[in-house]
Short mmCIF file of C-alpha atoms and ligand atoms in Angstrom, two decimals:
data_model
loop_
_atom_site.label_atom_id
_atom_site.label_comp_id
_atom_site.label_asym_id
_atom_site.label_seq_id
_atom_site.Cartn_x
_atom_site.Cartn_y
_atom_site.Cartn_z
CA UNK A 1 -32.83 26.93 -26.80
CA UNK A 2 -29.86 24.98 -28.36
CA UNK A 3 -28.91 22.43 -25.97
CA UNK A 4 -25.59 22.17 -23.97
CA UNK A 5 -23.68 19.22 -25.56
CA UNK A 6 -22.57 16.82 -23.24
CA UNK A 7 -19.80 14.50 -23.67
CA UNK A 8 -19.73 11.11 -21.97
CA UNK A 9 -16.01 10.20 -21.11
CA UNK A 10 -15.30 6.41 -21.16
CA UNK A 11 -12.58 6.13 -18.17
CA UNK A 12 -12.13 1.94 -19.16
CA UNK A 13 -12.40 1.40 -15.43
CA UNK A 14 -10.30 -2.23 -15.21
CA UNK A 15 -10.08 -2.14 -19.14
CA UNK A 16 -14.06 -2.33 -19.12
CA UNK A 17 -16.16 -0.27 -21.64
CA UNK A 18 -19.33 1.34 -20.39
CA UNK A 19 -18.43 0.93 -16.77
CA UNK A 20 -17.46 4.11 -15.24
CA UNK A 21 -17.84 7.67 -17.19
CA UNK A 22 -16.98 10.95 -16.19
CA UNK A 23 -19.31 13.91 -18.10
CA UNK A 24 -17.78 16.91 -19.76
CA UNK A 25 -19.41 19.95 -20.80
CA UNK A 26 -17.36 22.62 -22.48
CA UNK A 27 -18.40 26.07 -21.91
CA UNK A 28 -17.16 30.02 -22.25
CA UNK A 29 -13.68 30.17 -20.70
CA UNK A 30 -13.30 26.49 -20.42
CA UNK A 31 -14.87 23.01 -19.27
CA UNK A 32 -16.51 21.27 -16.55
CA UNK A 33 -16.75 17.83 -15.40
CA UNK A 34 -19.38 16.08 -13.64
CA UNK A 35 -17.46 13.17 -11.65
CA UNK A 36 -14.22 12.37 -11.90
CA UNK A 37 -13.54 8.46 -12.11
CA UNK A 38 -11.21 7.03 -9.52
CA UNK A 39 -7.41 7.68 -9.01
CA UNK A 40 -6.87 4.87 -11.20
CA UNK A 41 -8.27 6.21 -14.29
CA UNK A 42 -6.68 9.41 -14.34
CA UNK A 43 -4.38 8.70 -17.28
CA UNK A 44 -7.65 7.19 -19.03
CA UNK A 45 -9.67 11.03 -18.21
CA UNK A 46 -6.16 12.75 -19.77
CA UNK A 47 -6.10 10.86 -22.30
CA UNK A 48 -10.06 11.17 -23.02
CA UNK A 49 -9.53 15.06 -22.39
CA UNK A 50 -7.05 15.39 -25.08
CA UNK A 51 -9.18 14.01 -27.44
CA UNK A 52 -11.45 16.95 -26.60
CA UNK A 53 -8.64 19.36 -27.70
CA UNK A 54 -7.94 20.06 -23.71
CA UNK A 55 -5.73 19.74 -21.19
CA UNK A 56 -7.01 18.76 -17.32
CA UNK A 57 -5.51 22.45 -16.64
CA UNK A 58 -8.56 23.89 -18.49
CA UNK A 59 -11.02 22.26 -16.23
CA UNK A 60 -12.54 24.81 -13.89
CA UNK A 61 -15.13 23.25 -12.64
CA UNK A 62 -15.84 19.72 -11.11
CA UNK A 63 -18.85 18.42 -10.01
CA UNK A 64 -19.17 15.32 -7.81
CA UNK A 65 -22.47 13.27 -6.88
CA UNK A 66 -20.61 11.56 -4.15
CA UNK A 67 -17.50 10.21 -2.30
CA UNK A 68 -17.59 7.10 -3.11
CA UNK A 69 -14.20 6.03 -4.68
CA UNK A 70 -15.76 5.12 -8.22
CA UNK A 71 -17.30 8.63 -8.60
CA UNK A 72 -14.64 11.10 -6.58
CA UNK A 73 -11.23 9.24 -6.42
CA UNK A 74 -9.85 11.43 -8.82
CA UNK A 75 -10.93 15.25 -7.38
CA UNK A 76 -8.32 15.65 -5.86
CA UNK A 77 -6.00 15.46 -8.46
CA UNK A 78 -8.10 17.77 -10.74
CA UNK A 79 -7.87 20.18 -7.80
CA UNK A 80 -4.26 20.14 -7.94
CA UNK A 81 -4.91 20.61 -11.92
CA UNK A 82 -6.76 24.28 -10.52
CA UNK A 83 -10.47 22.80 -10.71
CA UNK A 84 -12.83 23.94 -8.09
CA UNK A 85 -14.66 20.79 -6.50
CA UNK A 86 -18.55 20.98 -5.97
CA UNK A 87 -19.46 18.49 -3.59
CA UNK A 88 -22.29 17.82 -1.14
CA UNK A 89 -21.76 19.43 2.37
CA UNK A 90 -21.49 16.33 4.17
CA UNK A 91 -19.10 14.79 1.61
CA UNK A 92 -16.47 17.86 2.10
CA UNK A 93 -14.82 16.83 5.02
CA UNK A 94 -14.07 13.59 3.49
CA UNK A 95 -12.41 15.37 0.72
CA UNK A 96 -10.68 17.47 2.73
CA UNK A 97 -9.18 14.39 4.87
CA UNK A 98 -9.97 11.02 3.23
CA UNK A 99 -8.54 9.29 5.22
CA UNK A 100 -11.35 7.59 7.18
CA UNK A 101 -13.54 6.94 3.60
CA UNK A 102 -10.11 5.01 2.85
CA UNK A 103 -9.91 2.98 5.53
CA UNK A 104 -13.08 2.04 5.22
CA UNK A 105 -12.95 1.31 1.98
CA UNK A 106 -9.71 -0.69 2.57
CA UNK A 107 -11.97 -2.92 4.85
CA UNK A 108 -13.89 -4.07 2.24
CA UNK A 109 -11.31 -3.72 -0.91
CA UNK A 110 -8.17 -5.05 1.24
CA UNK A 111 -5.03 -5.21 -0.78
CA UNK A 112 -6.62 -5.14 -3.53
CA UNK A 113 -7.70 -1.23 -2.73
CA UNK A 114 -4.51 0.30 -4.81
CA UNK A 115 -4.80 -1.59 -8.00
CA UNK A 116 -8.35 -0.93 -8.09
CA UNK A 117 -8.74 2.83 -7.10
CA UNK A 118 -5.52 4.35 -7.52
CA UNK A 119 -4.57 7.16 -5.03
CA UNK A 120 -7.48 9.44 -3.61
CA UNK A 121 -5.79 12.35 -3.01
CA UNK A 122 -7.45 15.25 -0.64
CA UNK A 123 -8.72 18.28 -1.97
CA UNK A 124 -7.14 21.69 -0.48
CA UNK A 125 -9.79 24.14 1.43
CA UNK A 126 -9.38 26.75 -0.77
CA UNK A 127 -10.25 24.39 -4.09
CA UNK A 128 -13.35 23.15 -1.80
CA UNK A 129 -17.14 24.63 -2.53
CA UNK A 130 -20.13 22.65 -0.51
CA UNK A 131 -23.24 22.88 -1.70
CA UNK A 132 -27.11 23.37 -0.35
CA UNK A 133 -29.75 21.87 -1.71
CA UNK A 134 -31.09 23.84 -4.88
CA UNK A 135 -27.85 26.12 -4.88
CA UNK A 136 -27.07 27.09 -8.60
CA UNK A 137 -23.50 27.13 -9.73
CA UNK A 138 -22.59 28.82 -12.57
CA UNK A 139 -19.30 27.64 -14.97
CA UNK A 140 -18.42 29.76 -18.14
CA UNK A 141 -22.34 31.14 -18.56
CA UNK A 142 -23.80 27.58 -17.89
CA UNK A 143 -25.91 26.66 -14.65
CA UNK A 144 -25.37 23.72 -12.58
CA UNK A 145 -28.15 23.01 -9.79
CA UNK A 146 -27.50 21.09 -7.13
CA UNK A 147 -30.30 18.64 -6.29
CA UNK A 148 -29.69 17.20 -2.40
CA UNK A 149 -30.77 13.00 -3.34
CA UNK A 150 -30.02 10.78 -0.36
CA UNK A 151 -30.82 7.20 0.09
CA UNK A 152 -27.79 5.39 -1.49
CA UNK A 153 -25.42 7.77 0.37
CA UNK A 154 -26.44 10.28 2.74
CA UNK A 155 -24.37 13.08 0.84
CA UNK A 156 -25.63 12.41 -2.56
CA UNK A 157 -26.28 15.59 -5.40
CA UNK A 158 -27.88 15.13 -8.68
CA UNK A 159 -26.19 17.77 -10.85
CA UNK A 160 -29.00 19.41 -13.30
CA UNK A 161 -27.58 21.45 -16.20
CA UNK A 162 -31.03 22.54 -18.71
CA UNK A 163 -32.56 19.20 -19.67
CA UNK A 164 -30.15 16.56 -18.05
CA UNK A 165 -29.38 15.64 -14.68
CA UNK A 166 -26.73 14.00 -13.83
CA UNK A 167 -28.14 11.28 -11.16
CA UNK A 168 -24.72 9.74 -9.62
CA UNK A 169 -25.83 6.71 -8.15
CA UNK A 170 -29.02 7.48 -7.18
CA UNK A 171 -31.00 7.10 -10.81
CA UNK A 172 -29.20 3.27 -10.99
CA UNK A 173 -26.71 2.01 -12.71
CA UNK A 174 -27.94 1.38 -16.87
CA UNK A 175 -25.77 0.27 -19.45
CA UNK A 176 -26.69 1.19 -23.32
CA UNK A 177 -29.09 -1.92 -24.76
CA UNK A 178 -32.19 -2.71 -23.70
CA UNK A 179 -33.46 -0.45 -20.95
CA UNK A 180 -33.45 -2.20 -17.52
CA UNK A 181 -31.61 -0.76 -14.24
CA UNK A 182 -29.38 -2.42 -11.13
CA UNK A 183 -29.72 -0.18 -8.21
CA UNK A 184 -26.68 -0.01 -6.13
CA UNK A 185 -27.59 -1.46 -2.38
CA UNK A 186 -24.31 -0.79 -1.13
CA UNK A 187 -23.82 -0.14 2.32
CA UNK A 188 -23.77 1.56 4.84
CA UNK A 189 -26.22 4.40 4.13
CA UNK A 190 -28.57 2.86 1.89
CA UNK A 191 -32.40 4.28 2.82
CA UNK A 192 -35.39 3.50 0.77
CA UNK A 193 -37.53 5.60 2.05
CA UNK A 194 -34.76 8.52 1.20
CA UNK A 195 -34.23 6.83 -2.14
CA UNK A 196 -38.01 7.02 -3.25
CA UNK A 197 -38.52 10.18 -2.05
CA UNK A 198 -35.39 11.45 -4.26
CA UNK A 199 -36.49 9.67 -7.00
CA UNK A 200 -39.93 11.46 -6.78
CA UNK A 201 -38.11 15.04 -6.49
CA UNK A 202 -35.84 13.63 -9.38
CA UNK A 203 -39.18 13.25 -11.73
CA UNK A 204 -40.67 16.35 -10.56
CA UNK A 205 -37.90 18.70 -12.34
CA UNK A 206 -39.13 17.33 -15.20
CA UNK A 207 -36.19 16.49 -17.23
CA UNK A 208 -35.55 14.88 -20.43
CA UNK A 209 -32.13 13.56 -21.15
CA UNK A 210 -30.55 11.31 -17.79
CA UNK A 211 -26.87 10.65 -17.21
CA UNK A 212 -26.10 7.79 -14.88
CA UNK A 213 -22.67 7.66 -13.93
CA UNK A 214 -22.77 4.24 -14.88
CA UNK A 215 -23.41 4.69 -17.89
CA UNK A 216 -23.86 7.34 -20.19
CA UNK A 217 -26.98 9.75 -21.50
CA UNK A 218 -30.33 8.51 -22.15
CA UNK A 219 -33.28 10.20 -23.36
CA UNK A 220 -36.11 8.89 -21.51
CA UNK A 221 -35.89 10.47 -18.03
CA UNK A 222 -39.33 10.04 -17.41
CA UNK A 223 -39.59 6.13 -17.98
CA UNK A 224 -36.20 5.37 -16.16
CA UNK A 225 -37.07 7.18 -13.10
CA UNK A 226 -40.80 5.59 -13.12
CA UNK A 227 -38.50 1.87 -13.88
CA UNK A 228 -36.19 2.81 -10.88
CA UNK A 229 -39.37 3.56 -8.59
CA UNK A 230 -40.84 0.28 -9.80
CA UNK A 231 -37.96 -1.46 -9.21
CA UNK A 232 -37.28 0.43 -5.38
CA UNK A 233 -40.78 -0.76 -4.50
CA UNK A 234 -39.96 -4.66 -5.39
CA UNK A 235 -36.97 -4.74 -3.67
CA UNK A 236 -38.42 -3.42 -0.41
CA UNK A 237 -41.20 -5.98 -0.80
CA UNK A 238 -38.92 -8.76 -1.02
CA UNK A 239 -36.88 -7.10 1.54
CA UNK A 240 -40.19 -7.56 4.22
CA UNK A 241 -40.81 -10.77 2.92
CA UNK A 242 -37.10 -12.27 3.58
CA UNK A 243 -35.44 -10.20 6.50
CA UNK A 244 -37.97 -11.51 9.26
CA UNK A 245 -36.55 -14.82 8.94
CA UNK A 246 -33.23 -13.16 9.33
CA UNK A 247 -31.24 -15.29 6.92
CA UNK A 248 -27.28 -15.95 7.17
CA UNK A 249 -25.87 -13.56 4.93
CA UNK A 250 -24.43 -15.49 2.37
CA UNK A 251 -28.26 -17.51 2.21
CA UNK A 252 -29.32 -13.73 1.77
CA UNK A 253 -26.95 -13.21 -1.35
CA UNK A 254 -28.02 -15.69 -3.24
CA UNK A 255 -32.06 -15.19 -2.82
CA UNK A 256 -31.04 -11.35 -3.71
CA UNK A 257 -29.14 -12.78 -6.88
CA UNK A 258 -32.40 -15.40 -7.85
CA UNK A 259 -34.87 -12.52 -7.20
CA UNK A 260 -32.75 -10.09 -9.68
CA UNK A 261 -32.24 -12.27 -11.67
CA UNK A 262 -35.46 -13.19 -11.88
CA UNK A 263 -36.62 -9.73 -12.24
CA UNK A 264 -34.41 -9.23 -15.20
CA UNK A 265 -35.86 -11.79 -17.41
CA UNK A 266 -39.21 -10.73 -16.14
CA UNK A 267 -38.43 -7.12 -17.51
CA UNK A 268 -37.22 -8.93 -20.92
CA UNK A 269 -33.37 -8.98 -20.17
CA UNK A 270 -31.28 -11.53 -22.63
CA UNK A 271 -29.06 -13.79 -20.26
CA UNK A 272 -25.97 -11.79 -22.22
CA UNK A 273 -27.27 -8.54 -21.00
CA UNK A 274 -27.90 -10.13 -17.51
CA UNK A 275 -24.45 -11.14 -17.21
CA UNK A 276 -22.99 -7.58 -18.28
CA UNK A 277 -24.87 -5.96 -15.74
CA UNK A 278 -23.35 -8.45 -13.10
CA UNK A 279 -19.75 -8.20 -14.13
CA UNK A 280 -20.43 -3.97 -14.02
CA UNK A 281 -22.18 -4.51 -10.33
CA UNK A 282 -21.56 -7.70 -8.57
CA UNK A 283 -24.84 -8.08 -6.58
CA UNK A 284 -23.75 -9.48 -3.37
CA UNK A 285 -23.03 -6.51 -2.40
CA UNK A 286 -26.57 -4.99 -1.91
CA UNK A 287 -27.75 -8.01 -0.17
CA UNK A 288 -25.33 -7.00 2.60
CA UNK A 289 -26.68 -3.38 1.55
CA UNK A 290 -30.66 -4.35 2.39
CA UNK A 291 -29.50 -6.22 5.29
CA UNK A 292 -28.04 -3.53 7.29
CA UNK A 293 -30.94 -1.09 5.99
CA UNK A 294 -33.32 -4.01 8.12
CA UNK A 295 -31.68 -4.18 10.89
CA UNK A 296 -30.54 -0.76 11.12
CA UNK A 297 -32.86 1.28 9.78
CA UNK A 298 -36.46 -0.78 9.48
CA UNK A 299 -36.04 -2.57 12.99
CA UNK A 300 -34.87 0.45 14.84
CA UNK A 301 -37.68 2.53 14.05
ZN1 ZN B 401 -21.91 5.08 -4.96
#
């Protein structure tokens, strides 16, 4: 079986290269594209789409891994383009009315929330599909499964077409060089337990080729996932080891920053590499990520 070309589309998120992609896959009576970028790359995906020979009208389908503003900001422009918008059923609503996920967001982004995403705009009813786990959509003769994998958001799907999936979020976040992964602790949904056990489903469809959203195709599944897994398990160890003591947050950040950092040049990470993965995801973030999954999560049960 020839495979299915995929394209990765550099969106230039912030005028950065290898930051933020958006997949497309061109098939019988048109295209599809697995996440969108945010509202403030949309003249980046036109442009990027043109140099494909098409137009965002010949989209038809789009599939999203998640809500999050990085992944989805943009689907529901392509909806007013005619797309249909494959999304997780939990993550609908949200597309239908985003205007809680943008408040939210707004919380943590403050003014800075337009120049950085752009608009989010909602995506009509009728332009709407939610999806179970293991449904099978198919675009122009090509099949795109839905894989339900929860644990950095609740409403995560890992899109597998033939021998890639297309892991959102969920697979880490890899740029091209040498192969290491940052796993995105963000807030507020983050579950390890949820994340392993997705990461063990993710292995067992036995794929070869894996597309992180951030960034681009790779053809060692198998090893990333087993790397991400590896990776999952040290974090919750040093999670137990540091929460009891329930550090002040910003203490917290920077013993999640040594320990990565750490872990990098453990793995055989240059410091040049090290400090392109932290300009592409600032690690703070997960530190407040890990904390909440303690004390919400951990200590409650
Ligand atoms: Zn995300």
């Amino acid at each position: 079986m020839s495979l299915t070309k995929v394209h990765p589309l550099d969106l230039e998120f912030l005028q950065k290269k290898d930051a933020i992609a958006a997949y497309l896959v061109k098939h019988a009576t048109g295209a599809a594209l697995v996440e969108t970028g945010p509202g403030s790359t949309v003249a980046a995906l036109v442009e990027r789409l043109a140099g494909h020979g098409l137009s965002p009208k010949d989209i038809t389908h789009v599939f999203i891994t998640h809500i999050h503003l990085d992944h989805a900001g943009a689907a529901g422009w392509m909806a007013g383009q005619g797309a249909q918008v494959h999304v997780h059923p939990v993550g609908a609503p949200h597309l239908l009315n985003p205007e809680k996920l943008l408040s939210s967001a707004a919380r943590l982004y403050g003014d800075r929330m337009d120049f950085l995403w752009g608009k989010f705009l909602p995506v009509p009813p009728e332009n709407l599909v939610a999806v179970e786990d293991g449904q099978v959509i198919r675009a122009g003769g090509l099949a795109f499964t839905a894989i339900h994998t929860p644990g950095h958001a609740e409403h995560h799907v890992s899109w597998l077409l033939e021998d890639t999936c297309f892991t959102g979020d969920i697979g880490g976040v890899r740029i091209p060089g040498p192969r290491y992964i940052r796993m995105p602790f963000v807030p507020p949904e983050l579950h390890i337990g949820k994340w392993r056990q997705s990461l063990q489903r993710l292995q067992s469809a036995r794929f070869r080729h894996i597309a992180p959203t951030h960034y681009s195709v790779y053809p060692d599944a198998t090893e990333h996932l087993a790397l991400a897994g590896r990776i999952l398990d040290e974090t919750e160890a040093w999670v137990s080891e540091v929460m009891p003591s329930d550090p002040p947050v910003e203490k917290l950040r920077e013993m999640f920053v040594a320990m990565l950092y750490e872990q990098a040049l453990r793995l055989g990470l240059d410091e040049e590499t090290i400090t392109r993965y932290e300009i592409a995801n600032p690690t703070w973030m997960g530190a407040d990520g890990l904390q909440r999954y303690w004390r919400k999560v951990v200590m409650a049960a």
